[in-house]
mmCIF file of N, CA and C in Angstrom:
data_model
loop_
_atom_site.group_PDB
_atom_site.id
_atom_site.type_symbol
_atom_site.label_atom_id
_atom_site.label_comp_id
_atom_site.label_asym_id
_atom_site.label_seq_id
_atom_site.Cartn_x
_atom_site.Cartn_y
_atom_site.Cartn_z
ATOM 1 N N MET A 1037 9.962 0.657 -15.210
ATOM 2 C CA MET A 1037 8.453 0.022 -15.027
ATOM 3 C C MET A 1037 7.342 1.257 -14.480
ATOM 4 N N LYS A 1038 6.132 0.965 -15.165
ATOM 5 C CA LYS A 1038 5.077 1.392 -14.503
ATOM 6 C C LYS A 1038 4.284 0.452 -13.456
ATOM 7 N N ALA A 1039 3.373 1.458 -12.531
ATOM 8 C CA ALA A 1039 2.684 0.439 -11.532
ATOM 9 C C ALA A 1039 1.782 -0.475 -12.082
ATOM 10 N N GLY A 1040 1.321 -0.304 -12.958
ATOM 11 C CA GLY A 1040 0.870 -1.509 -14.042
ATOM 12 C C GLY A 1040 1.115 -2.499 -14.016
ATOM 13 N N ASP A 1041 2.228 -2.448 -14.184
ATOM 14 C CA ASP A 1041 3.310 -3.552 -14.836
ATOM 15 C C ASP A 1041 3.494 -4.947 -13.681
ATOM 16 N N ILE A 1042 2.995 -4.417 -12.600
ATOM 17 C CA ILE A 1042 3.588 -5.329 -12.164
ATOM 18 C C ILE A 1042 2.031 -6.191 -11.565
ATOM 19 N N LEU A 1043 1.164 -6.207 -12.435
ATOM 20 C CA LEU A 1043 0.076 -6.558 -11.493
ATOM 21 C C LEU A 1043 -0.282 -8.067 -12.283
ATOM 22 N N ALA A 1044 -0.589 -8.720 -11.044
ATOM 23 C CA ALA A 1044 -0.745 -10.363 -12.264
ATOM 24 C C ALA A 1044 -1.677 -10.535 -13.236
ATOM 25 N N GLU A 1045 -1.281 -11.264 -14.878
ATOM 26 C CA GLU A 1045 -2.438 -11.861 -15.191
ATOM 27 C C GLU A 1045 -3.669 -12.495 -15.508
ATOM 28 N N LYS A 1046 -3.478 -13.390 -14.332
ATOM 29 C CA LYS A 1046 -4.722 -14.354 -13.144
ATOM 30 C C LYS A 1046 -4.369 -13.250 -12.073
ATOM 31 N N PRO A 1047 -5.139 -13.023 -11.379
ATOM 32 C CA PRO A 1047 -5.172 -12.038 -9.357
ATOM 33 C C PRO A 1047 -5.458 -13.462 -9.098
ATOM 34 N N GLN A 1048 -4.902 -13.624 -7.975
ATOM 35 C CA GLN A 1048 -4.943 -14.345 -6.665
ATOM 36 C C GLN A 1048 -6.165 -13.977 -5.894
ATOM 37 N N ILE A 1049 -6.870 -15.041 -5.353
ATOM 38 C CA ILE A 1049 -7.787 -14.759 -4.314
ATOM 39 C C ILE A 1049 -7.679 -15.321 -3.044
ATOM 40 N N PHE A 1050 -8.067 -14.405 -2.057
ATOM 41 C CA PHE A 1050 -7.459 -14.459 -0.888
ATOM 42 C C PHE A 1050 -8.584 -14.820 -0.219
ATOM 43 N N THR A 1051 -8.270 -15.967 0.722
ATOM 44 C CA THR A 1051 -10.102 -16.382 2.251
ATOM 45 C C THR A 1051 -9.168 -15.601 3.730
ATOM 46 N N ASN A 1052 -7.696 -15.576 3.331
ATOM 47 C CA ASN A 1052 -7.064 -14.734 5.071
ATOM 48 C C ASN A 1052 -6.376 -13.491 4.324
ATOM 49 N N GLU A 1053 -6.825 -12.143 5.643
ATOM 50 C CA GLU A 1053 -6.030 -11.068 5.114
ATOM 51 C C GLU A 1053 -4.985 -11.047 5.701
ATOM 52 N N GLY A 1054 -4.464 -11.942 6.336
ATOM 53 C CA GLY A 1054 -2.762 -12.113 6.699
ATOM 54 C C GLY A 1054 -2.003 -12.638 5.498
ATOM 55 N N LYS A 1055 -2.202 -13.499 4.783
ATOM 56 C CA LYS A 1055 -2.210 -14.101 3.615
ATOM 57 C C LYS A 1055 -1.566 -12.462 2.684
ATOM 58 N N MET A 1056 -3.052 -12.096 2.025
ATOM 59 C CA MET A 1056 -2.682 -11.382 1.145
ATOM 60 C C MET A 1056 -1.909 -10.472 1.819
ATOM 61 N N ALA A 1057 -1.453 -10.051 3.108
ATOM 62 C CA ALA A 1057 -0.713 -8.697 3.438
ATOM 63 C C ALA A 1057 0.786 -9.555 3.468
ATOM 64 N N ARG A 1058 0.773 -10.609 3.760
ATOM 65 C CA ARG A 1058 1.928 -11.264 3.009
ATOM 66 C C ARG A 1058 2.724 -11.050 1.307
ATOM 67 N N ALA A 1059 1.393 -11.714 1.310
ATOM 68 C CA ALA A 1059 1.259 -12.045 -0.376
ATOM 69 C C ALA A 1059 2.116 -10.287 -1.238
ATOM 70 N N ILE A 1060 1.449 -8.923 -0.497
ATOM 71 C CA ILE A 1060 1.432 -7.734 -1.220
ATOM 72 C C ILE A 1060 3.176 -7.279 -0.848
ATOM 73 N N PHE A 1061 3.090 -7.647 0.522
ATOM 74 C CA PHE A 1061 4.563 -7.125 0.658
ATOM 75 C C PHE A 1061 5.979 -7.702 -0.190
ATOM 76 N N ASP A 1062 6.027 -8.748 0.248
ATOM 77 C CA ASP A 1062 5.932 -10.182 -0.800
ATOM 78 C C ASP A 1062 6.540 -9.266 -2.405
ATOM 79 N N GLN A 1063 5.219 -9.033 -3.112
ATOM 80 C CA GLN A 1063 5.794 -8.532 -4.628
ATOM 81 C C GLN A 1063 6.286 -7.188 -4.274
ATOM 82 N N LEU A 1064 6.201 -6.052 -3.482
ATOM 83 C CA LEU A 1064 6.712 -5.204 -3.525
ATOM 84 C C LEU A 1064 7.732 -5.082 -2.564
ATOM 85 N N GLY A 1065 8.637 -6.200 -2.021
ATOM 86 C CA GLY A 1065 10.388 -5.977 -2.035
ATOM 87 C C GLY A 1065 10.070 -5.786 -0.382
ATOM 88 N N GLY A 1066 8.717 -5.559 -0.141
ATOM 89 C CA GLY A 1066 8.793 -5.984 1.853
ATOM 90 C C GLY A 1066 8.766 -4.086 1.921
ATOM 91 N N LYS A 1067 8.498 -2.998 1.134
ATOM 92 C CA LYS A 1067 8.759 -2.116 1.406
ATOM 93 C C LYS A 1067 7.380 -1.358 0.585
ATOM 94 N N ILE A 1068 5.751 -0.623 1.590
ATOM 95 C CA ILE A 1068 5.057 -0.696 1.070
ATOM 96 C C ILE A 1068 4.345 1.060 1.615
ATOM 97 N N ARG A 1069 4.357 2.010 0.511
ATOM 98 C CA ARG A 1069 3.766 3.763 0.874
ATOM 99 C C ARG A 1069 2.654 3.488 1.140
ATOM 100 N N LEU A 1070 1.758 3.949 1.524
ATOM 101 C CA LEU A 1070 0.021 4.193 1.708
ATOM 102 C C LEU A 1070 -0.384 5.157 1.917
ATOM 103 N N ALA A 1071 -1.156 5.251 0.342
ATOM 104 C CA ALA A 1071 -2.092 6.801 0.853
ATOM 105 C C ALA A 1071 -3.305 6.129 1.121
ATOM 106 N N LEU A 1072 -4.147 7.224 2.095
ATOM 107 C CA LEU A 1072 -5.266 6.724 3.062
ATOM 108 C C LEU A 1072 -5.667 8.625 3.236
ATOM 109 N N PRO A 1073 -6.515 8.565 1.633
ATOM 110 C CA PRO A 1073 -7.630 9.815 2.861
ATOM 111 C C PRO A 1073 -8.583 9.522 3.692
ATOM 112 N N LEU A 1074 -8.642 11.127 4.597
ATOM 113 C CA LEU A 1074 -9.521 11.215 5.826
ATOM 114 C C LEU A 1074 -10.832 10.689 4.817
ATOM 115 N N GLY A 1075 -11.868 10.385 5.472
ATOM 116 C CA GLY A 1075 -12.734 10.593 4.915
ATOM 117 C C GLY A 1075 -13.648 9.520 3.778
ATOM 118 N N LEU A 1076 -13.038 9.120 3.867
ATOM 119 C CA LEU A 1076 -13.598 7.886 2.591
ATOM 120 C C LEU A 1076 -13.095 6.917 2.912
ATOM 121 N N GLY A 1077 -14.082 6.208 1.893
ATOM 122 C CA GLY A 1077 -13.455 4.229 2.292
ATOM 123 C C GLY A 1077 -12.096 3.643 2.324
ATOM 124 N N LYS A 1078 -12.318 3.161 3.297
ATOM 125 C CA LYS A 1078 -10.847 1.993 3.059
ATOM 126 C C LYS A 1078 -10.623 0.252 3.533
ATOM 127 N N PRO A 1079 -10.035 0.147 2.625
ATOM 128 C CA PRO A 1079 -10.266 -1.805 3.333
ATOM 129 C C PRO A 1079 -9.337 -1.469 4.623
ATOM 130 N N VAL A 1080 -10.216 -1.718 5.736
ATOM 131 C CA VAL A 1080 -10.132 -1.690 7.224
ATOM 132 C C VAL A 1080 -9.192 -3.211 7.731
ATOM 133 N N THR A 1081 -9.703 -4.340 6.699
ATOM 134 C CA THR A 1081 -9.533 -5.317 7.210
ATOM 135 C C THR A 1081 -7.953 -5.589 6.654
ATOM 136 N N LEU A 1082 -7.385 -5.153 5.114
ATOM 137 C CA LEU A 1082 -6.242 -5.452 4.709
ATOM 138 C C LEU A 1082 -5.804 -4.187 5.465
ATOM 139 N N VAL A 1083 -5.802 -2.688 5.393
ATOM 140 C CA VAL A 1083 -4.968 -2.282 6.036
ATOM 141 C C VAL A 1083 -4.586 -2.443 7.656
ATOM 142 N N ASN A 1084 -5.257 -2.977 8.395
ATOM 143 C CA ASN A 1084 -5.069 -3.924 9.661
ATOM 144 C C ASN A 1084 -4.379 -4.882 9.728
ATOM 145 N N ALA A 1085 -4.364 -5.470 8.651
ATOM 146 C CA ALA A 1085 -3.627 -6.608 8.615
ATOM 147 C C ALA A 1085 -2.024 -6.678 8.264
ATOM 148 N N LEU A 1086 -2.159 -5.385 6.831
ATOM 149 C CA LEU A 1086 -0.816 -4.807 6.693
ATOM 150 C C LEU A 1086 0.188 -4.086 7.930
ATOM 151 N N THR A 1087 -0.370 -3.408 8.967
ATOM 152 C CA THR A 1087 0.329 -3.507 9.805
ATOM 153 C C THR A 1087 0.322 -4.422 10.590
ATOM 154 N N ARG A 1088 -0.100 -5.422 10.950
ATOM 155 C CA ARG A 1088 0.298 -6.603 12.012
ATOM 156 C C ARG A 1088 1.283 -7.175 11.627
ATOM 157 N N ALA A 1089 1.173 -7.248 9.330
ATOM 158 C CA ALA A 1089 2.335 -8.166 9.691
ATOM 159 C C ALA A 1089 3.703 -6.714 10.186
ATOM 160 N N ALA A 1090 3.119 -6.318 9.373
ATOM 161 C CA ALA A 1090 4.818 -4.620 9.133
ATOM 162 C C ALA A 1090 5.134 -4.803 10.919
ATOM 163 N N ILE A 1091 4.519 -4.715 12.048
ATOM 164 C CA ILE A 1091 5.076 -4.528 13.194
ATOM 165 C C ILE A 1091 5.870 -6.303 13.421
ATOM 166 N N SER A 1092 5.099 -7.555 13.039
ATOM 167 C CA SER A 1092 5.628 -8.704 13.488
ATOM 168 C C SER A 1092 6.466 -9.026 12.500
ATOM 169 N N ASP A 1093 7.184 -8.634 11.741
ATOM 170 C CA ASP A 1093 8.289 -8.693 11.361
ATOM 171 C C ASP A 1093 9.415 -6.987 10.720
ATOM 172 N N PRO A 1094 10.058 -6.790 11.455
ATOM 173 C CA PRO A 1094 11.044 -5.696 11.694
ATOM 174 C C PRO A 1094 11.790 -5.877 9.960
ATOM 175 N N THR A 1095 11.466 -6.260 9.019
ATOM 176 C CA THR A 1095 12.564 -6.367 7.979
ATOM 177 C C THR A 1095 11.342 -5.755 7.099
ATOM 178 N N LEU A 1096 10.215 -5.436 7.427
ATOM 179 C CA LEU A 1096 9.365 -4.886 6.660
ATOM 180 C C LEU A 1096 8.455 -3.738 6.907
ATOM 181 N N ARG A 1097 8.854 -3.007 5.437
ATOM 182 C CA ARG A 1097 8.621 -1.051 5.891
ATOM 183 C C ARG A 1097 7.223 -0.835 5.552
ATOM 184 N N LEU A 1098 6.527 -0.511 6.348
ATOM 185 C CA LEU A 1098 5.505 0.181 6.178
ATOM 186 C C LEU A 1098 4.780 2.005 6.160
ATOM 187 N N SER A 1099 4.736 2.956 5.174
ATOM 188 C CA SER A 1099 4.595 4.209 5.963
ATOM 189 C C SER A 1099 3.108 4.557 5.198
ATOM 190 N N ILE A 1100 2.214 5.022 6.271
ATOM 191 C CA ILE A 1100 0.952 5.196 5.636
ATOM 192 C C ILE A 1100 1.150 7.033 5.857
ATOM 193 N N PHE A 1101 0.568 7.492 5.064
ATOM 194 C CA PHE A 1101 0.373 9.206 4.147
ATOM 195 C C PHE A 1101 -1.013 9.153 4.976
ATOM 196 N N THR A 1102 -1.531 10.200 5.204
ATOM 197 C CA THR A 1102 -3.132 10.746 4.864
ATOM 198 C C THR A 1102 -3.130 11.752 5.237
ATOM 199 N N VAL A 1103 -4.394 12.637 4.554
ATOM 200 C CA VAL A 1103 -4.622 14.066 4.776
ATOM 201 C C VAL A 1103 -6.211 13.768 4.276
ATOM 202 N N SER A 1104 -6.151 14.993 4.585
ATOM 203 C CA SER A 1104 -7.934 15.077 4.902
ATOM 204 C C SER A 1104 -8.094 15.139 2.808
ATOM 205 N N GLY A 1105 -8.714 14.952 1.904
ATOM 206 C CA GLY A 1105 -8.489 14.603 0.815
ATOM 207 C C GLY A 1105 -9.380 15.418 0.237
ATOM 208 N N SER A 1106 -10.992 16.202 1.244
ATOM 209 C CA SER A 1106 -11.334 17.147 0.491
ATOM 210 C C SER A 1106 -10.887 18.982 0.638
ATOM 211 N N ARG A 1107 -9.951 19.113 1.348
ATOM 212 C CA ARG A 1107 -9.894 20.065 1.441
ATOM 213 C C ARG A 1107 -7.906 20.223 1.332
ATOM 214 N N TYR A 1108 -7.146 19.112 1.188
ATOM 215 C CA TYR A 1108 -5.912 19.477 0.544
ATOM 216 C C TYR A 1108 -6.326 18.162 -1.240
ATOM 217 N N GLY A 1109 -6.702 18.138 -1.770
ATOM 218 C CA GLY A 1109 -6.949 17.319 -2.487
ATOM 219 C C GLY A 1109 -5.900 17.547 -3.802
ATOM 220 N N SER A 1110 -5.155 19.259 -4.279
ATOM 221 C CA SER A 1110 -3.908 18.599 -5.006
ATOM 222 C C SER A 1110 -2.893 17.868 -4.833
ATOM 223 N N THR A 1111 -2.981 18.353 -3.393
ATOM 224 C CA THR A 1111 -2.116 17.945 -1.870
ATOM 225 C C THR A 1111 -1.652 16.390 -2.318
ATOM 226 N N PHE A 1112 -3.344 15.800 -1.893
ATOM 227 C CA PHE A 1112 -3.158 14.663 -1.862
ATOM 228 C C PHE A 1112 -3.078 13.976 -2.942
ATOM 229 N N ARG A 1113 -3.245 14.244 -4.164
ATOM 230 C CA ARG A 1113 -3.086 13.410 -4.987
ATOM 231 C C ARG A 1113 -1.726 13.569 -5.344
ATOM 232 N N ALA A 1114 -0.946 14.571 -5.439
ATOM 233 C CA ALA A 1114 0.539 14.540 -5.347
ATOM 234 C C ALA A 1114 1.160 13.698 -3.949
ATOM 235 N N LEU A 1115 0.288 13.413 -3.334
ATOM 236 C CA LEU A 1115 1.644 12.689 -1.835
ATOM 237 C C LEU A 1115 1.130 11.299 -2.568
ATOM 238 N N SER A 1116 -0.168 10.899 -3.381
ATOM 239 C CA SER A 1116 -0.359 9.896 -3.927
ATOM 240 C C SER A 1116 -0.145 8.896 -5.084
ATOM 241 N N ARG A 1117 0.427 10.291 -5.014
ATOM 242 C CA ARG A 1117 1.514 9.896 -6.541
ATOM 243 C C ARG A 1117 2.913 8.707 -6.473
ATOM 244 N N THR A 1118 3.760 10.079 -5.413
ATOM 245 C CA THR A 1118 4.885 9.366 -4.667
ATOM 246 C C THR A 1118 4.257 8.241 -3.761
ATOM 247 N N ALA A 1119 3.479 8.181 -3.302
ATOM 248 C CA ALA A 1119 3.263 7.548 -1.838
ATOM 249 C C ALA A 1119 3.049 5.637 -2.672
ATOM 250 N N LEU A 1120 2.734 5.836 -4.106
ATOM 251 C CA LEU A 1120 2.184 4.286 -4.314
ATOM 252 C C LEU A 1120 3.384 4.169 -5.775
ATOM 253 N N CYS A 1121 4.126 4.657 -5.882
ATOM 254 C CA CYS A 1121 5.924 3.588 -6.236
ATOM 255 C C CYS A 1121 6.469 3.406 -5.738
ATOM 256 N N ARG A 1122 6.672 2.141 -6.451
ATOM 257 C CA ARG A 1122 8.070 1.436 -5.671
ATOM 258 C C ARG A 1122 9.413 1.795 -5.625
ATOM 259 N N ASP A 1123 10.066 1.672 -4.554
ATOM 260 C CA ASP A 1123 11.426 2.489 -4.819
ATOM 261 C C ASP A 1123 11.835 2.282 -6.107
ATOM 262 N N ASP A 1124 12.317 1.525 -6.464
ATOM 263 C CA ASP A 1124 12.901 1.375 -8.059
ATOM 264 C C ASP A 1124 12.290 2.085 -9.009
ATOM 265 N N GLN A 1125 10.774 3.007 -9.142
ATOM 266 C CA GLN A 1125 10.087 3.238 -9.904
ATOM 267 C C GLN A 1125 10.579 5.334 -9.500
ATOM 268 N N ARG A 1126 11.317 5.314 -8.369
ATOM 269 C CA ARG A 1126 11.571 7.197 -8.554
ATOM 270 C C ARG A 1126 12.828 7.334 -9.355
#
């Protein structure tokens, strides 16, 4: 299964970041590996909601990886490919 295979045919629209974070965790089996480069824009509201969800529910796993994209570009790209795979894709 490729990462694109998990995309819904019709996107869901959320007005609450907590509900969106929970839906993401549910879709990914409760485990998220999130790669966030330093110095580039990020969806801070969503990242904070994912963090709050993981803190409040010990069954959820959230790993955040970060590195300077400009200085370690190739390393970050490799890390991103690894971090964004679900466990069953490894």
